[in-house]
Every structure is written in structure tokens, then in C-alpha cells.
PDB file of C-alpha atoms in Angstrom:
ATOM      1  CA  UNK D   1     122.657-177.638 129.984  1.00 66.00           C
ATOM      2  CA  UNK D   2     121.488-179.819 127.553  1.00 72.00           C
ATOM      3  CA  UNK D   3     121.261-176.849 124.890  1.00 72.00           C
ATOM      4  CA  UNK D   4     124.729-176.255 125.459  1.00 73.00           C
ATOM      5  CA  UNK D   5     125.971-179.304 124.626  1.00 71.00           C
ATOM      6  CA  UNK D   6     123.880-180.028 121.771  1.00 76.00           C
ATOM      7  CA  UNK D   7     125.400-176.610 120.182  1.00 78.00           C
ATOM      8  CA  UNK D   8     128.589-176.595 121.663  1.00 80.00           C
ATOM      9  CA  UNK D   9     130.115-180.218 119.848  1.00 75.00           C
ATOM     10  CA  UNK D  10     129.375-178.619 116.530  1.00 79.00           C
ATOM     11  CA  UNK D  11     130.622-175.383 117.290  1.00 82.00           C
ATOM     12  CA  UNK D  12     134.004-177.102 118.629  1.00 77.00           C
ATOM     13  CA  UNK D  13     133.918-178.970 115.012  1.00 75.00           C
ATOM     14  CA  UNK D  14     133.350-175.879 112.886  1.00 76.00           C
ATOM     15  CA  UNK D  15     136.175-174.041 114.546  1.00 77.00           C
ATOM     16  CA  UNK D  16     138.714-177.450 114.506  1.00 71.00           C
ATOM     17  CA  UNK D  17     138.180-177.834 110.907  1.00 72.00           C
ATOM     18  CA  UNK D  18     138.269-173.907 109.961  1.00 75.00           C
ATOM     19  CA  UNK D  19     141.648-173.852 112.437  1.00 71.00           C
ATOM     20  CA  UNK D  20     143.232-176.336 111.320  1.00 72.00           C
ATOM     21  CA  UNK D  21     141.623-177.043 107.716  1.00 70.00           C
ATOM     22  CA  UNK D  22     143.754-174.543 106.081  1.00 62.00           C
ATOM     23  CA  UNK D  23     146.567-173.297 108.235  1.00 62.00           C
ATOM     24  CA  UNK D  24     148.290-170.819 105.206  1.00 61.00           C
ATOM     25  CA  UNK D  25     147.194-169.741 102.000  1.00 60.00           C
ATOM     26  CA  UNK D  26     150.780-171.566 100.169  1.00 57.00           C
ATOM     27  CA  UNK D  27     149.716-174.907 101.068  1.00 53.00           C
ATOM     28  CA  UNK D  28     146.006-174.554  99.467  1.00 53.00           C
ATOM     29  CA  UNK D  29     147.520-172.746  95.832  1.00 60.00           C
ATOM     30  CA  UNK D  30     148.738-175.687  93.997  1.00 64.00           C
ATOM     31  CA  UNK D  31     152.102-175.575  92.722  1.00 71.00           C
ATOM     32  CA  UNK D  32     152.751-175.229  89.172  1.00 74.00           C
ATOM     33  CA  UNK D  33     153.693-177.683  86.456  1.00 86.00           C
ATOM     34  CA  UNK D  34     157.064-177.408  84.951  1.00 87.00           C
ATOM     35  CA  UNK D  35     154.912-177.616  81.544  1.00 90.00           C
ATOM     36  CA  UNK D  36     153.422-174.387  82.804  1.00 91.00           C
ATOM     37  CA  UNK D  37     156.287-172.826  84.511  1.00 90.00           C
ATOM     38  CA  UNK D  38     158.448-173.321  81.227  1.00 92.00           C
ATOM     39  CA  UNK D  39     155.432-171.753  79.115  1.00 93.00           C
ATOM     40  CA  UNK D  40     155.723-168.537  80.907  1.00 93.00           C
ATOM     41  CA  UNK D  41     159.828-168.433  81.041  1.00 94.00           C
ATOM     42  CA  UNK D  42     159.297-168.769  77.299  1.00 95.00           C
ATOM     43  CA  UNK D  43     156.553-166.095  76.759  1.00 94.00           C
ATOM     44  CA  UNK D  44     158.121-163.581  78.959  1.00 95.00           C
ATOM     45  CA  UNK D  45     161.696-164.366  77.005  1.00 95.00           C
ATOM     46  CA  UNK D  46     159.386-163.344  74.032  1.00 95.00           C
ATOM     47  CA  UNK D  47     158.132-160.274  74.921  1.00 94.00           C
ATOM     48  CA  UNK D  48     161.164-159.398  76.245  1.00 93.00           C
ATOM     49  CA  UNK D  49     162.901-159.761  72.974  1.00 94.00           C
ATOM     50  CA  UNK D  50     159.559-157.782  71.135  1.00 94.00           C
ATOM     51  CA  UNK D  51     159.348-155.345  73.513  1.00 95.00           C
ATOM     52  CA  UNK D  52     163.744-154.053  73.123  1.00 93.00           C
ATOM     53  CA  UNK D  53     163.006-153.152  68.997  1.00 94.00           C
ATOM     54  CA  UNK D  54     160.335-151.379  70.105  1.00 95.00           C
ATOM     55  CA  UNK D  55     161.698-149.243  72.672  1.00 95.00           C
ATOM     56  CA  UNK D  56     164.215-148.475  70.827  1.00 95.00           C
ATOM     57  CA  UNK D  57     161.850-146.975  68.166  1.00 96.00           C
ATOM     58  CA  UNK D  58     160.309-145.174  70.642  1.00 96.00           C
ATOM     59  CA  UNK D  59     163.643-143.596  71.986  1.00 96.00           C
ATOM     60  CA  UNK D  60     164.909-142.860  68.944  1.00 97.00           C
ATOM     61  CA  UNK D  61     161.519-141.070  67.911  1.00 97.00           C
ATOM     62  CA  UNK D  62     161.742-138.599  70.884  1.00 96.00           C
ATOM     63  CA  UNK D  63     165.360-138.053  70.198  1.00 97.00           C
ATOM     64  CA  UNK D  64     163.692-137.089  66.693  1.00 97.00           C
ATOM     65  CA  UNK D  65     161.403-134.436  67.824  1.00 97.00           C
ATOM     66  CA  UNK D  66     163.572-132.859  70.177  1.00 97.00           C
ATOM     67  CA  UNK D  67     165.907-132.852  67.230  1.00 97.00           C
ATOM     68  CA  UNK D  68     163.098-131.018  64.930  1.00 97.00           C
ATOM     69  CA  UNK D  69     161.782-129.134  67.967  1.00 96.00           C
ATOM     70  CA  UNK D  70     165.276-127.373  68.691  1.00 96.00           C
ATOM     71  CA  UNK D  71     165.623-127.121  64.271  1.00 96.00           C
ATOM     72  CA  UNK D  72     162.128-125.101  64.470  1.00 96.00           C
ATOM     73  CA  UNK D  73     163.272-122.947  67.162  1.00 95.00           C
ATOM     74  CA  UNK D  74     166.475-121.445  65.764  1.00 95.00           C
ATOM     75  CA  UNK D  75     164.758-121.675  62.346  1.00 95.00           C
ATOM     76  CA  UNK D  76     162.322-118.964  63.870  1.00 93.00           C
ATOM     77  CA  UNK D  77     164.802-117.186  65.389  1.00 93.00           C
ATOM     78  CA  UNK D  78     167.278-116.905  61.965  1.00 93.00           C
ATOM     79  CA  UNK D  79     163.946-116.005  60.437  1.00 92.00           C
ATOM     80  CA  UNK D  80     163.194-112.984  62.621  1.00 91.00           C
ATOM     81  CA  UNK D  81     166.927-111.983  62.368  1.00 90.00           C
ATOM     82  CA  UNK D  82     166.548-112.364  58.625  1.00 89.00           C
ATOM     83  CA  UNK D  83     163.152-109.959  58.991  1.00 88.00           C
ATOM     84  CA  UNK D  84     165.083-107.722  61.207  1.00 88.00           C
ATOM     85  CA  UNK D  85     167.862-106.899  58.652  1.00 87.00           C
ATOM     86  CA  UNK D  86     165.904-106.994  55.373  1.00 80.00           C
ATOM     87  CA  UNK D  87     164.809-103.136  54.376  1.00 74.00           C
ATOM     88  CA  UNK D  88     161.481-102.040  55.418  1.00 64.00           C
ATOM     89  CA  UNK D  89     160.446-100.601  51.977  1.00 56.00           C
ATOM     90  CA  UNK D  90     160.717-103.864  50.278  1.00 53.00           C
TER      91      UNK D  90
END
């Protein structure tokens, strides 16, 4: 009996304070500064305005190829018809 209560009292303890200590994980994050919080409004705002040009670019670069893709392909095909028509002795 003794045994039991010699483990038991810090057992009760351990599970009080790990209960109770730190009921959600909200309450143990500390909230941020509005120094910080403004910092990363700002440097998202930035990127954000970095980021548009360069999308852009990249749209207008695949509207590019496709433009040059579809040039090569009836390019070939006015070439063969070209081929097609021209003598053979020549």
C-alpha cells in the first residue's frame, strides 16, 4: 500500500500538469507582432507585384511557340506541296 501511494501522488501530478498544462496548441504559439504581421503583408504585396510581369512573360512566350510551332507546320506542308508540283527532272 505504501508503494502505491508513494508512486501514485506523482503520477496524479504528471498527468494534472500534462492535462491541463497545455489544453490547445493556439494558446502555446505566440501571437504575432503587428511589426511582423505588417512585414509579411508587405513582402507578399511584393512578390505579388514581381511575380504578374513575369507571368505575363511567360504567357506570352508560349503564345510564341505555339505561334512558331503552327508557322513550322504549314511551312512544311507548303514545302512538300511546293516539292510535289516542281518537275521531277529538275
Amino acid at each position: 500500500m505504501e508503494k502505491i501511494r508513494r508512486y501514485a501522488l506523482p503520477i496524479l501530478l504528471l498527468v494534472c500538469v500534462i492535462f491541463f498544462g497545455c489544453p490547445d496548441k493556439k494558446a502555446a504559439e505566440p501571437e504575432k507582432g503587428a511589426i511582423k504581421q505588417w512585414t509579411e503583408e508587405t513582402g507578399k504585396k511584393a512578390v505579388d507585384k514581381l511575380q504578374a510581369p513575369i507571368d505575363k512573360a511567360r504567357v506570352l512566350k508560349e503564345q510564341t511557340d505555339a505561334r512558331m510551332r503552327d508557322m513550322k507546320s504549314k511551312l512544311g506542308e507548303q514545302m512538300k506541296e511546293l516539292e510535289e508540283k516542281a518537275p521531277a527532272g529538275k
